[in-house]
Structure formats: structure tokens, C-alpha cells
Coordinates of C-alpha atoms in Angstrom, one line a residue:
Chain N
M60 CA 19.1 17.0 -7.2
S61 CA 22.2 16.0 -5.2
V62 CA 22.7 13.1 -7.7
W63 CA 23.1 15.6 -10.5
F64 CA 25.6 17.7 -8.5
A65 CA 27.5 14.5 -7.6
R66 CA 27.7 13.5 -11.3
A67 CA 28.8 17.0 -12.2
A68 CA 31.5 16.9 -9.6
L69 CA 32.7 13.5 -10.7
L70 CA 32.8 14.6 -14.4
A71 CA 34.7 17.8 -13.4
S72 CA 37.1 15.6 -11.4
G73 CA 37.7 13.5 -14.5
A74 CA 38.2 16.6 -16.6
F75 CA 40.9 17.9 -14.3
L76 CA 42.6 14.5 -14.3
V77 CA 42.6 14.5 -18.1
A78 CA 44.0 18.0 -18.1
A79 CA 46.8 16.9 -15.8
A80 CA 47.5 13.7 -17.9
I81 CA 47.6 15.4 -21.3
P82 CA 51.2 16.6 -21.1
A83 CA 52.4 13.2 -19.9
E84 CA 54.2 10.6 -22.0
A85 CA 51.8 8.5 -24.2
G86 CA 52.1 5.3 -22.1
L87 CA 51.5 7.0 -18.8
R88 CA 48.8 9.3 -20.3
W89 CA 46.7 6.5 -21.7
S90 CA 47.2 4.3 -18.6
L91 CA 45.9 7.2 -16.4
L92 CA 43.1 8.1 -18.7
G93 CA 42.0 4.4 -19.1
A94 CA 42.1 3.9 -15.3
A95 CA 40.2 7.1 -14.7
F96 CA 37.6 6.1 -17.4
V97 CA 37.1 2.7 -15.7
I98 CA 36.9 4.1 -12.2
L99 CA 34.6 7.0 -13.0
G100 CA 32.5 4.9 -15.4
L101 CA 31.9 2.3 -12.7
W102 CA 31.2 4.9 -10.2
L103 CA 28.7 6.8 -12.3
G104 CA 27.1 3.5 -13.4
S105 CA 26.7 2.5 -9.8
Y106 CA 23.7 4.7 -9.5
F107 CA 21.6 1.8 -10.8
T108 CA 22.9 -0.4 -7.9
R109 CA 22.4 0.1 -4.2
F110 CA 25.9 -1.1 -3.3
E111 CA 26.8 1.4 -0.6
R112 CA 30.5 0.8 -0.6
L113 CA 31.0 1.6 -4.3
P114 CA 31.5 5.3 -3.9
T115 CA 34.2 4.7 -1.2
V116 CA 35.9 2.2 -3.5
G117 CA 35.7 4.8 -6.3
L118 CA 37.2 7.5 -4.1
A119 CA 40.0 5.1 -3.1
G120 CA 40.7 4.5 -6.8
M121 CA 40.8 8.2 -7.5
V122 CA 43.2 8.7 -4.6
A123 CA 45.5 6.0 -6.1
L124 CA 45.3 7.5 -9.5
A125 CA 46.1 11.0 -8.1
G126 CA 49.1 9.4 -6.2
V127 CA 50.4 7.8 -9.4
A128 CA 50.0 11.1 -11.3
V129 CA 51.8 13.1 -8.6
Y130 CA 54.5 10.5 -8.3
F131 CA 55.3 10.9 -12.1
G132 CA 55.5 14.6 -11.6
L133 CA 52.3 15.7 -13.4
N134 CA 50.6 19.0 -12.6
A135 CA 49.8 18.8 -8.9
T136 CA 47.3 21.7 -8.9
F137 CA 45.0 19.9 -11.4
I138 CA 45.4 16.6 -9.6
L139 CA 44.6 18.0 -6.2
I140 CA 41.6 19.8 -7.6
A141 CA 40.5 16.6 -9.3
L142 CA 40.8 14.8 -6.0
L143 CA 38.9 17.5 -4.2
L144 CA 36.1 17.3 -6.7
A145 CA 36.1 13.5 -6.4
M146 CA 35.8 14.0 -2.6
V147 CA 32.8 16.3 -3.2
G148 CA 31.2 13.8 -5.6
W149 CA 31.7 11.0 -3.1
D150 CA 30.0 13.0 -0.4
L151 CA 27.0 14.0 -2.6
D152 CA 26.8 10.5 -3.9
L153 CA 26.5 9.0 -0.4
F154 CA 24.0 11.7 0.5
A155 CA 21.9 10.9 -2.5
R156 CA 22.0 7.2 -1.6
R157 CA 20.9 8.0 1.9
L158 CA 17.8 9.7 0.5
W159 CA 16.8 6.9 -1.8
G160 CA 13.3 5.7 -1.2
F161 CA 12.2 8.8 0.6
V162 CA 9.3 10.6 -1.1
R163 CA 8.9 13.3 1.5
I164 CA 12.1 15.4 1.9
E165 CA 11.4 18.5 4.0
G166 CA 13.1 21.1 6.1
G167 CA 15.6 22.1 3.4
V168 CA 17.7 19.0 4.1
V169 CA 19.1 19.0 0.5
S170 CA 20.0 22.7 0.3
R171 CA 21.5 22.5 3.8
H172 CA 23.8 19.6 2.8
L173 CA 24.7 21.2 -0.6
R174 CA 25.6 24.4 1.3
A175 CA 27.8 22.6 3.8
T176 CA 29.5 20.6 1.0
A177 CA 30.2 23.8 -1.0
I178 CA 31.7 25.5 2.0
V179 CA 33.9 22.5 2.8
G180 CA 34.9 22.3 -0.9
L181 CA 35.9 25.9 -1.0
I182 CA 37.9 25.7 2.2
G183 CA 39.5 22.6 0.8
L184 CA 40.4 24.4 -2.4
G185 CA 41.9 27.3 -0.5
L186 CA 44.0 24.9 1.6
V187 CA 45.1 22.9 -1.4
L188 CA 46.3 26.0 -3.2
L189 CA 48.0 27.2 0.0
G190 CA 49.5 23.8 0.5
L191 CA 50.8 23.8 -3.1
H192 CA 52.3 27.2 -2.6
V193 CA 54.0 26.2 0.7
S194 CA 55.2 22.8 -0.6
S195 CA 57.0 24.4 -3.6
A196 CA 59.2 26.1 -1.0
V197 CA 59.5 23.3 1.4
S198 CA 61.6 20.1 1.0
F199 CA 60.7 16.6 2.0
W200 CA 61.6 16.6 5.7
P201 CA 59.7 19.7 6.6
A202 CA 56.8 18.3 4.6
L203 CA 57.1 15.1 6.6
L204 CA 57.0 17.2 9.8
L205 CA 53.8 18.9 8.5
A206 CA 52.3 15.5 7.8
A207 CA 53.2 14.2 11.2
V208 CA 51.6 17.3 12.8
S209 CA 48.5 16.6 10.6
F210 CA 48.5 13.0 11.7
A211 CA 48.7 13.9 15.3
S212 CA 45.9 16.4 14.9
L213 CA 43.9 13.8 13.2
V214 CA 44.4 11.3 16.0
A215 CA 43.5 14.0 18.5
L216 CA 40.4 14.8 16.6
L217 CA 39.4 11.2 16.5
R218 CA 39.9 10.8 20.2
L219 CA 37.9 13.9 20.8
S220 CA 35.1 12.7 18.7
A221 CA 35.1 9.3 20.4
S222 CA 35.0 10.7 23.9
P223 CA 31.5 11.1 25.4
Chain X
M189 CA 23.8 3.9 17.3
R190 CA 26.0 3.7 14.3
G191 CA 29.5 5.0 14.7
P192 CA 31.3 7.4 12.4
R193 CA 31.4 5.0 9.5
F194 CA 33.1 7.4 7.0
L195 CA 35.7 8.2 9.6
S196 CA 37.3 4.8 9.2
S197 CA 37.2 5.0 5.4
L198 CA 38.8 8.4 5.3
G199 CA 41.2 7.6 8.1
T200 CA 42.5 4.5 6.3
L201 CA 43.0 6.4 3.1
I202 CA 44.9 9.1 4.9
L203 CA 47.2 6.6 6.6
L204 CA 47.8 4.8 3.3
I205 CA 48.8 8.0 1.6
L206 CA 51.1 8.8 4.6
L207 CA 52.7 5.4 4.4
V208 CA 53.3 5.5 0.7
G209 CA 54.6 9.1 0.9
L210 CA 57.1 8.0 3.6
L211 CA 58.2 4.9 1.8
L212 CA 58.8 6.7 -1.5
R213 CA 60.1 9.8 0.3
R214 CA 58.0 12.1 -1.9
G215 CA 56.7 15.2 -0.1
E216 CA 54.2 16.1 -2.8
L217 CA 52.4 12.8 -2.2
L218 CA 51.6 14.0 1.3
L219 CA 49.7 16.9 -0.2
L220 CA 47.0 14.4 -1.3
I221 CA 46.1 14.2 2.3
L222 CA 44.8 17.8 2.3
P223 CA 41.4 17.4 0.7
L224 CA 40.7 14.3 2.8
L225 CA 41.8 16.0 6.0
V226 CA 39.7 19.0 5.3
Y227 CA 36.6 16.9 4.9
L228 CA 37.4 14.8 7.9
S229 CA 38.0 17.8 10.1
A230 CA 34.7 19.4 8.9
G231 CA 32.9 16.2 9.6
I232 CA 34.2 15.9 13.1
W233 CA 33.6 19.6 13.8
L234 CA 30.0 19.5 12.5
G235 CA 29.3 16.1 13.9
T236 CA 26.5 15.4 16.3
S237 CA 27.0 13.3 19.4
V238 CA 24.4 11.0 20.9
E239 CA 24.1 13.1 24.0
E240 CA 23.0 16.1 21.9
V241 CA 20.2 14.2 20.2
K242 CA 17.0 14.4 22.2
L243 CA 14.1 13.3 20.1
T244 CA 10.7 12.2 21.4
A245 CA 7.9 10.6 19.5
Q246 CA 4.2 10.4 20.1
R247 CA 1.8 8.2 18.2
K248 CA -1.9 9.0 17.8
I249 CA -4.3 6.4 16.2
S250 CA -7.7 7.6 15.1
Q251 CA -9.4 4.4 16.2
R252 CA -7.9 1.4 18.0
Q253 CA -10.5 -1.2 17.2
L254 CA -11.9 -1.4 13.7
L255 CA -13.7 -3.9 11.6
S256 CA -11.8 -5.8 8.8
R257 CA -10.8 -3.5 5.9
E258 CA -11.9 -0.3 7.7
E259 CA -9.3 2.5 7.8
A260 CA -7.4 4.0 10.6
I261 CA -5.3 7.2 10.5
V262 CA -2.0 7.0 12.3
R263 CA -0.1 10.1 13.1
V264 CA 3.4 10.1 14.6
E265 CA 4.8 13.4 15.9
V266 CA 8.5 13.8 16.5
L267 CA 9.8 16.6 18.6
N268 CA 13.4 17.8 18.9
E269 CA 13.9 18.6 22.6
G270 CA 17.6 19.1 22.3
K271 CA 19.4 22.4 22.0
R272 CA 21.0 21.7 18.7
R273 CA 19.7 21.7 15.1
L274 CA 19.6 18.3 13.6
S275 CA 20.3 18.8 10.0
E276 CA 19.3 15.4 8.7
V277 CA 16.7 13.4 10.4
Q278 CA 15.4 10.3 8.7
L279 CA 12.2 8.9 10.2
L280 CA 10.9 5.5 9.4
D281 CA 7.8 3.9 10.9
A282 CA 8.3 0.2 10.1
L283 CA 4.8 -1.4 10.0
P284 CA 4.2 -5.0 10.8
E285 CA 3.4 -7.4 8.1
G286 CA -0.3 -7.4 7.1
L287 CA -0.9 -3.7 7.6
T288 CA -1.4 -1.9 4.3
V289 CA -0.8 1.8 3.8
L290 CA -3.5 3.4 1.7
E291 CA -2.4 7.0 1.7
G292 CA 0.4 9.0 3.2
E293 CA 4.1 8.2 3.9
T294 CA 5.7 6.1 6.6
R295 CA 9.1 7.6 5.8
L296 CA 10.3 11.2 6.0
V297 CA 13.6 13.1 5.8
T298 CA 13.6 16.5 7.5
S299 CA 15.7 18.9 9.4
L300 CA 14.7 19.8 13.0
G301 CA 15.7 22.9 14.9
P302 CA 15.4 23.0 18.7
G303 CA 11.7 22.8 19.7
E304 CA 10.6 22.0 16.1
Q305 CA 8.5 19.0 15.3
A306 CA 7.8 16.8 12.3
A307 CA 4.9 14.5 11.7
L308 CA 4.2 11.3 9.7
E309 CA 0.6 10.7 8.9
Y310 CA -0.9 7.8 7.0
R311 CA -4.0 5.8 6.5
V312 CA -3.8 2.0 7.1
T313 CA -6.0 -1.0 6.7
A314 CA -5.8 -4.7 7.2
A315 CA -7.9 -7.8 6.7
R316 CA -7.8 -9.1 10.3
G317 CA -5.3 -9.1 13.1
R318 CA -3.8 -7.3 16.1
F319 CA -1.0 -5.0 15.1
E320 CA 1.4 -3.7 17.7
L321 CA 3.5 -0.7 16.8
F322 CA 6.4 -0.3 19.1
H323 CA 8.8 2.5 18.0
L324 CA 9.8 4.9 15.3
R325 CA 13.2 4.4 13.7
A326 CA 15.2 7.6 13.4
R327 CA 18.6 8.2 11.9
V328 CA 20.1 11.5 12.8
G329 CA 23.0 13.1 10.9
D330 CA 24.9 16.4 10.8
S331 CA 25.0 18.7 7.7
L332 CA 27.6 16.4 6.0
G333 CA 26.0 13.2 7.2
F334 CA 29.3 12.3 8.7
N335 CA 28.2 10.8 11.9
L336 CA 24.9 9.0 11.6
I337 CA 23.2 8.0 14.8
D338 CA 20.5 5.3 14.7
L339 CA 17.8 5.6 17.3
E340 CA 14.5 3.8 18.2
L341 CA 12.0 6.3 19.6
P342 CA 9.4 4.5 21.7
C343 CA 5.8 5.4 20.7
P344 CA 3.7 2.3 21.3
G345 CA 0.4 1.8 19.7
E346 CA -2.0 -1.0 18.9
I347 CA -4.6 -1.4 16.2
L348 CA -7.1 -4.2 16.2
F349 CA -8.9 -5.2 13.0
T350 CA -11.7 -7.5 14.1
P351 CA -13.5 -9.8 11.7
R352 CA -16.7 -8.5 10.1
F353 CA -19.9 -10.0 11.3
E354 CA -23.4 -10.4 10.0
E355 CA -26.7 -9.6 11.8
L356 CA -28.1 -13.0 12.4
R357 CA -31.7 -13.7 13.2
D358 CA -34.0 -16.5 14.2
I359 CA -31.5 -19.1 15.3
A360 CA -33.3 -21.4 17.7
I361 CA -31.0 -23.4 19.9
A362 CA -32.0 -26.2 22.2
P363 CA -29.4 -26.9 24.9
R364 CA -30.1 -29.6 27.3
R365 CA -29.7 -27.2 30.2
T366 CA -30.4 -23.6 30.6
K367 CA -29.3 -21.0 33.2
V368 CA -31.7 -19.5 35.7
Y369 CA -31.8 -16.0 34.1
S370 CA -34.5 -15.2 31.6
G371 CA -33.5 -15.0 28.0
V372 CA -34.6 -16.2 24.6
V373 CA -33.7 -19.9 24.7
K374 CA -36.6 -22.3 25.2
A375 CA -36.0 -24.0 28.6
R376 CA -38.4 -27.0 28.2
L377 CA -40.0 -25.9 31.5
G378 CA -43.5 -24.7 32.1
G379 CA -44.0 -21.2 33.6
T380 CA -44.2 -17.7 32.3
G381 CA -43.3 -17.3 28.7
V382 CA -44.8 -16.6 25.3
E383 CA -45.4 -20.0 23.7
F384 CA -48.0 -22.5 25.0
F385 CA -46.3 -25.4 26.8
G386 CA -49.1 -27.4 28.4
T387 CA -51.8 -27.4 31.1
R388 CA -51.9 -28.5 34.8
E389 CA -54.2 -28.4 37.8
Y390 CA -54.9 -25.0 39.2
Y391 CA -52.9 -24.1 42.3
Q392 CA -53.8 -21.4 44.7
G393 CA -52.1 -18.2 43.7
D394 CA -52.2 -18.9 39.9
E395 CA -53.2 -15.8 38.0
F396 CA -56.8 -15.7 37.1
R397 CA -56.1 -14.8 33.5
W398 CA -54.0 -18.0 32.9
I399 CA -57.0 -20.3 33.6
D400 CA -57.7 -22.4 30.5
W401 CA -61.5 -22.1 30.4
N402 CA -62.0 -24.7 27.7
A403 CA -60.1 -27.4 29.5
T404 CA -61.8 -26.3 32.8
A405 CA -65.3 -26.7 31.2
R406 CA -64.3 -30.1 29.7
L407 CA -62.8 -31.6 32.8
G408 CA -65.0 -29.9 35.4
R409 CA -62.1 -28.6 37.5
L410 CA -59.9 -25.5 37.3
I411 CA -57.0 -25.9 34.8
T412 CA -54.2 -23.5 34.3
A413 CA -52.3 -23.0 31.0
E414 CA -48.5 -23.1 31.2
F415 CA -46.1 -21.4 28.8
E416 CA -42.5 -22.4 28.0
Q417 CA -40.0 -20.5 30.0
E418 CA -37.3 -18.7 28.0
R419 CA -33.9 -18.5 29.6
V420 CA -30.3 -17.9 28.8
A421 CA -28.0 -20.8 28.0
D422 CA -24.3 -21.7 27.9
V423 CA -23.1 -21.6 24.3
G424 CA -19.7 -23.0 23.4
L425 CA -18.3 -21.9 20.0
I426 CA -15.5 -24.1 18.5
L427 CA -13.6 -22.6 15.6
D428 CA -11.8 -25.2 13.6
A429 CA -8.4 -23.7 12.9
R430 CA -6.7 -26.8 11.6
A431 CA -4.6 -26.0 8.5
R432 CA -5.6 -29.3 6.9
A433 CA -9.3 -28.3 7.2
D434 CA -8.7 -25.1 5.3
I435 CA -8.7 -24.3 1.6
T436 CA -6.7 -21.3 0.4
V437 CA -7.0 -20.0 -3.2
G438 CA -4.7 -17.0 -3.9
D439 CA -5.1 -14.7 -0.9
E440 CA -8.6 -16.0 -0.1
S441 CA -9.1 -18.6 2.5
L442 CA -12.1 -20.6 3.7
F443 CA -10.7 -20.2 7.3
E444 CA -11.4 -16.4 7.0
C445 CA -15.1 -17.2 6.2
S446 CA -15.2 -19.5 9.3
V447 CA -13.7 -16.7 11.4
Q448 CA -16.4 -14.3 10.2
A449 CA -19.1 -16.8 10.9
A450 CA -17.8 -17.3 14.4
A451 CA -17.8 -13.6 15.0
S452 CA -21.4 -13.3 13.7
L453 CA -22.5 -16.2 15.9
A454 CA -20.7 -14.9 19.0
R455 CA -22.4 -11.5 18.6
Y456 CA -25.8 -13.1 18.0
F457 CA -25.6 -15.3 21.1
I458 CA -24.2 -12.6 23.3
K459 CA -27.0 -10.3 22.2
G460 CA -29.4 -13.0 23.3
G461 CA -28.0 -12.7 26.8
N462 CA -26.3 -16.1 26.7
R463 CA -23.0 -17.1 28.3
V464 CA -20.6 -17.7 25.5
G465 CA -17.2 -19.3 25.4
L466 CA -14.9 -19.8 22.5
L467 CA -12.3 -22.5 21.7
I468 CA -10.0 -22.0 18.7
Y469 CA -8.8 -25.4 17.8
G470 CA -5.7 -25.8 15.6
R471 CA -2.5 -24.1 16.4
Y472 CA -3.1 -24.7 20.1
L473 CA -6.2 -24.7 22.3
D474 CA -7.0 -21.0 22.5
W475 CA -9.7 -20.9 25.1
T476 CA -11.8 -17.9 26.0
F477 CA -13.7 -18.6 29.2
P478 CA -17.5 -18.2 28.9
G479 CA -19.0 -15.0 30.0
Y480 CA -21.9 -12.6 29.4
G481 CA -22.3 -9.2 27.9
R482 CA -20.5 -6.6 25.8
L483 CA -17.1 -7.1 27.5
Q484 CA -17.3 -10.8 26.7
L485 CA -18.1 -10.0 23.1
L486 CA -15.0 -7.8 23.0
K487 CA -12.9 -10.7 24.4
L488 CA -14.3 -13.1 21.8
L489 CA -13.7 -10.7 19.0
K490 CA -10.1 -10.2 20.2
A491 CA -9.6 -14.0 20.3
L492 CA -11.0 -14.3 16.8
T493 CA -8.8 -11.4 15.6
R494 CA -5.7 -13.3 16.6
A495 CA -6.9 -16.6 15.3
E496 CA -4.4 -18.4 13.1
K497 CA -4.4 -21.7 11.4
G498 CA -2.1 -24.4 12.8
D499 CA -0.8 -27.7 11.5
K500 CA 0.1 -29.4 14.8
A501 CA 0.0 -33.2 14.5
I502 CA -1.7 -33.5 17.8
F503 CA -4.7 -31.5 16.6
E504 CA -5.1 -33.4 13.3
G505 CA -8.5 -34.7 14.5
L506 CA -11.0 -33.2 16.8
E507 CA -10.4 -35.8 19.5
N508 CA -8.6 -33.4 21.7
I509 CA -11.5 -31.1 22.3
H510 CA -11.7 -31.4 26.1
R511 CA -15.1 -32.8 27.0
R512 CA -15.3 -30.8 30.3
L513 CA -14.3 -27.5 28.8
F514 CA -17.9 -26.5 28.3
P515 CA -20.6 -26.8 31.0
A516 CA -22.5 -30.1 30.7
G517 CA -25.7 -29.9 28.6
S518 CA -24.7 -26.6 26.9
Q519 CA -25.1 -25.8 23.3
I520 CA -22.0 -26.4 21.2
V521 CA -21.6 -24.7 17.8
L522 CA -18.7 -26.0 15.7
I523 CA -17.6 -23.9 12.8
S524 CA -15.7 -26.2 10.5
R525 CA -15.7 -27.4 6.9
L526 CA -15.6 -30.9 8.4
L527 CA -13.4 -33.9 7.5
E528 CA -14.6 -37.5 7.3
Q529 CA -12.8 -38.4 10.5
D530 CA -14.6 -35.7 12.5
I531 CA -18.0 -37.5 12.3
E532 CA -17.2 -40.0 15.1
V533 CA -15.9 -37.3 17.4
L534 CA -19.1 -35.2 16.8
R535 CA -21.2 -38.2 17.6
R536 CA -19.5 -38.6 20.9
L537 CA -19.8 -34.9 21.6
R538 CA -23.5 -35.1 20.9
A539 CA -23.9 -37.6 23.8
M540 CA -23.0 -34.7 26.2
Y541 CA -24.1 -31.6 24.4
S542 CA -26.6 -30.2 21.9
V543 CA -24.4 -29.7 18.8
I544 CA -24.8 -27.4 15.8
V545 CA -22.3 -27.6 13.0
V546 CA -21.9 -24.5 10.7
S547 CA -19.9 -25.9 7.8
P548 CA -18.7 -23.5 5.0
D549 CA -18.8 -25.5 1.8
P550 CA -15.3 -26.1 0.6
L551 CA -16.5 -27.4 -2.8
E552 CA -18.4 -24.2 -3.7
F553 CA -15.5 -22.1 -2.4
E554 CA -13.0 -23.8 -4.6
L555 CA -15.2 -24.1 -7.6
A556 CA -16.0 -20.4 -7.6
R557 CA -12.2 -19.7 -7.8
L558 CA -11.3 -22.2 -10.4
P559 CA -10.1 -20.6 -13.6
V560 CA -11.3 -23.4 -15.8
K561 CA -14.6 -25.2 -15.4
D562 CA -14.8 -28.1 -17.8
E563 CA -16.6 -31.5 -17.7
T564 CA -13.9 -33.1 -15.5
V565 CA -14.3 -30.3 -12.9
E566 CA -18.0 -30.7 -13.0
L567 CA -17.7 -34.5 -12.5
A568 CA -15.3 -34.0 -9.6
W569 CA -17.6 -31.5 -8.1
R570 CA -20.5 -33.8 -8.3
I571 CA -18.6 -36.7 -6.6
G572 CA -17.3 -34.3 -3.9
R573 CA -20.8 -33.0 -3.4
L574 CA -22.2 -36.5 -2.9
R575 CA -19.5 -37.4 -0.4
R576 CA -20.2 -34.2 1.5
E577 CA -24.0 -34.8 1.5
L578 CA -23.3 -38.3 2.8
M579 CA -21.1 -37.0 5.6
L580 CA -23.6 -34.3 6.6
N581 CA -26.5 -36.7 6.5
K582 CA -24.6 -39.0 8.9
L583 CA -24.3 -36.1 11.2
R584 CA -28.0 -35.2 10.9
E585 CA -28.9 -38.8 11.7
A586 CA -26.7 -38.6 14.8
G587 CA -28.9 -35.6 16.0
V588 CA -26.4 -32.9 15.0
R589 CA -28.0 -29.8 13.4
V590 CA -26.0 -28.9 10.4
V591 CA -25.8 -25.6 8.5
D592 CA -24.4 -26.3 5.0
W593 CA -23.2 -22.8 4.1
K594 CA -22.1 -21.5 0.8
A595 CA -19.5 -19.1 2.0
S596 CA -20.2 -16.7 -0.9
D597 CA -23.8 -16.3 0.4
P598 CA -24.7 -14.5 3.6
L599 CA -24.7 -16.8 6.6
K600 CA -28.0 -15.5 7.9
A601 CA -29.9 -17.1 5.1
A602 CA -28.3 -20.5 5.5
A603 CA -28.6 -20.3 9.3
R604 CA -32.3 -19.2 9.2
E605 CA -33.1 -22.1 6.8
A606 CA -31.4 -24.7 8.9
L607 CA -31.8 -23.4 12.5
S608 CA -35.0 -21.3 12.7
R609 CA -37.2 -24.2 13.5
L610 CA -36.4 -26.4 16.5
R611 CA -36.6 -30.1 16.1
R612 CA -36.6 -32.0 19.3

């Protein structure tokens, strides 16, 4: 079941990227759409392989695409939502790959994971929308400060998680 | 334990975005971090640490010792003794090669709350062998599968699939020496027994009923009849495990027939009260010291269970069978298809022991499994047959008793035909 949710999330991510790319100049638009088509095509096609790293490579590709789109001033809301959906697709994809080969799946493992992913996705969406709202009012240097704080928090979280 | 693998992927992506954002001095690029950061934070927050995972496993096996191709039920129960729910628990009972699962699953994904337990149950079988099961592999993850911890839960167990055996009857052996205890082996000594052995002068104290009245009347003095004593003997089984003496067609092997024959013979001789030892000759000298009784039978079956073919150059011929391994004058039973070069060794062995050779017929074994049987095959078979007959006759002439056994037929018929009557 999680495979279908992953595919749906990836297709929705592609749709938001298309929506963001449509108003762009023809050259940029077709470059973005072509790259998205290749990345998502390879990603979705990778269900037939067991190459574990492919979803992560796909996610990195989507991040790069989103970066290019944002750099050229396309609709940031659509791009961030596309990235968030790619993120959800990545998570569900890895989950589905982990369950490959298991005939017995019990204890509501799938529903528990889907629920957790949905909650994280919704929180992410809320934060993205909030971030967009804040960023429209904040210039580069305050944004950099925000990023530095985020980075410091990330490092602190990592150290916390690594400590016994 | 596997570390937070996705952490490094996400962390790298976040750092890259930060770097690019700083280099290009574009604040909106930094927004791309947000979705990644949310996921990362959730993963760390929900993550399970090794200390929180307290899983124990217990293995139950319905029967630890079975005959070849019988079935055992294995049940592995896993209990979460920790205080935290483990959202994703992958369990895998990796079975050793040779063990076949007939029914049930050896893998399971489940979620375990505190005090909850999950169970894997499956039926297994195997042709022959000793299978040790050491631990259950577990992979524990949180709701997002962010931090996966690999564990090996100890739950040792052992299953023994011993070779099948036939009920053998009427095998008469004639070792040069017997033991002092009464048994079923003719001891070549007069005394109490069943079969008439001879007559002698009456001694004071002889039982009245044993007086041979005919001989007494003929000779004019008291004559006592004697019967052949029946005692137990030392029996040494030698299983030929040389790879070059084996024939394998598909997954069937003549060696397996030899192993089954050795098991049947071991059981037969032990049941007769004899002291039986076993030498498996091939990979190395696998020697089971002679002994009596049920416990010895178990030892012999265990040795046969682990028997494997070997192709060591030093064991190419049978010369390295140690002459003093078996008590002098005991009965030796060699289970081997036989090679030409073995004749001389067996002749020398015959000088010290009574020797029986149980030889599964390699020609019949191979012929039965050939897909095409044309004139050439028939001719080759006839030539092979003649050579084998010649070889077996050489052995018979040397005083070795030979059982030429078609492995597709029961051993008891061939053994009864060749060994039921004692030729001295």
C-alpha cells in the first residue's frame, strides 16, 4: 500500500513543479520539465530494482531542481510544496523497500508509518507556508541568521541523538 | 547496530543548500531547508536509541532429533521487555543451508508495545545433517524508520536429521574373537547355546539332560552333547566417504545410500548387543569409539548425521585405515562402492579381521538415472558389470564376504541373501 502512496506523492510533487514552471520562459520551462520528467521517471521506474540509494539520489535531484526554480524566481509556494511531497514520497519509498520480501506484516506497521508521515507532512506544510509568509517580509541577512540558528539547532539535535 | 543512515543523507542535503544559499546570497533558497529540517527533526524526536530496545527471543523446537525428511515445528517468540513501543520490528530467522521450510514464515514485520510478543512459526525438514540455529536477526525502527537498529537476539537451538535405517534381519557374522558376554554371535566354542556344536566325555556336574544317549550307547561310556556358545562381538563399521568413490546424479548421491546402509547396520549390530565402533573415512578420520547400547547407537547416528564426503589426497586409497583402530579379531564391515585399488588393502585387512563389504552398486545407481538408454549405454554397462564382478570375486576368493547391493532395492534382501548363512 505504501508503494501506491509513494507514487501518488511523487506524481503530485511533479504536478506542483509543473505548475510552478508553466509561467517561466520557454527555455527554462522545458529544461525544468525535462529534468523533472527524467528524475521522477527514473525514480518511479526504480521500483523494479532493489537499488537502495536511488530514492535518495532522486530526492537530491528534486532538491536541485527546486533550487534552480527558486533561483529563477518561480512560484516558491508551489516549489516548496513539490519538495515537501518529494520528501514524503522518498520516505514512503524507503519504507516500502524495507518491507520487500515480507509476507507477514502485522501490528499495524503500515498504518502507523503512514500516520506518522502524514503528521510530519502536515507540520512541514504549515511551516513551509509560515516560512514563506515570514520570508516575504524578511531580507537576506535576517534569513541568513534564521538559517544559522536552524543549522545550530540541527547540530545540537545531531549531538543529542548521538549521545548515549 | 546501524547508525542513523538517513541522517547523513539529509544532513548533507541541508548543508549543500545552506552553502549554495550563502554563495548566491539568495534568502529564498534557504527556505528549501524547511521540509528537510522538519523531517529530520521528527526523525530525531521519534528515534529509538539502542538502550531503549530490550527484546528477548526464545526458540522452541517440537523435536530435536528426527529421521531424514521428517518434519519439525520451530517456534520463535520475541518479547518486548522495554518500556517503549517499537513501531517497526523486522524479524528474520536465517536458516542454515540444507534446511527447507515447508510451511510458515521465517520473516515477519510487526509493531511491539511494552510487554507484547510476536512469534514466528514454521515447519522444516532436511535430508540429513546437524543444524545449529544461533540467533534471530531483528531490525528495530521508529515510526518513520529513521534510525534502524540491527540486533542479533540469541535463541540457540539444534535439529538433528539422522539417516533413515532399515530393519535388518538374519545377518550372521563370524568374528575371530568374541567378548565374554552372551549375545547372538556364534563363538566357535562349545558350551550352552542353541545349535549343536559337538560331543565330549561326560564330566561330573554336567546336566543329565545334555547326555547324548545315542553316542553313549555306541561308545559304552557317558558322552555329553555340546552346543555352540553365542556371545557378543566387536564390530567395526567403516564408511567410505571418499569423494572419488561417490557418484552424484542431480541431487542424488550414492554416498547417501552408503550412509543409510551404515545406519541400518549400526542399529542391527547394537540391537544384537555387540560393541560397535565407526570410522568415517574420507574427509578425515572421523572415529567413534566402540561401545554398547542405546547411547552408543545415538553416538553412531550423530556421527553418520555429520558425515561428509572428502577429497583429501591422503585418503585416496584405503591404506590409511589404522590397523589397530579396531580390536584384533573383530568383525569389520566396510560400506563402500569399492575401487580397484582397494582390493589389496582389503586382502591385508582380512589377515587381521573378519571382513564384510557392503557395496552399493554404482552401475545400477547411474543407469537408473540416465536419461537415454541406448545400445552404447547397454554395452558400457555390461563391460562395467563384468569388471565389477571380477573385482568382487577377487574379494570373495580372499575370504571377504561381499554384499553386492542395488541401492534402489532394500538392503535387508541383499544382506539376507549374502550374509544369512555363515561360511567358515
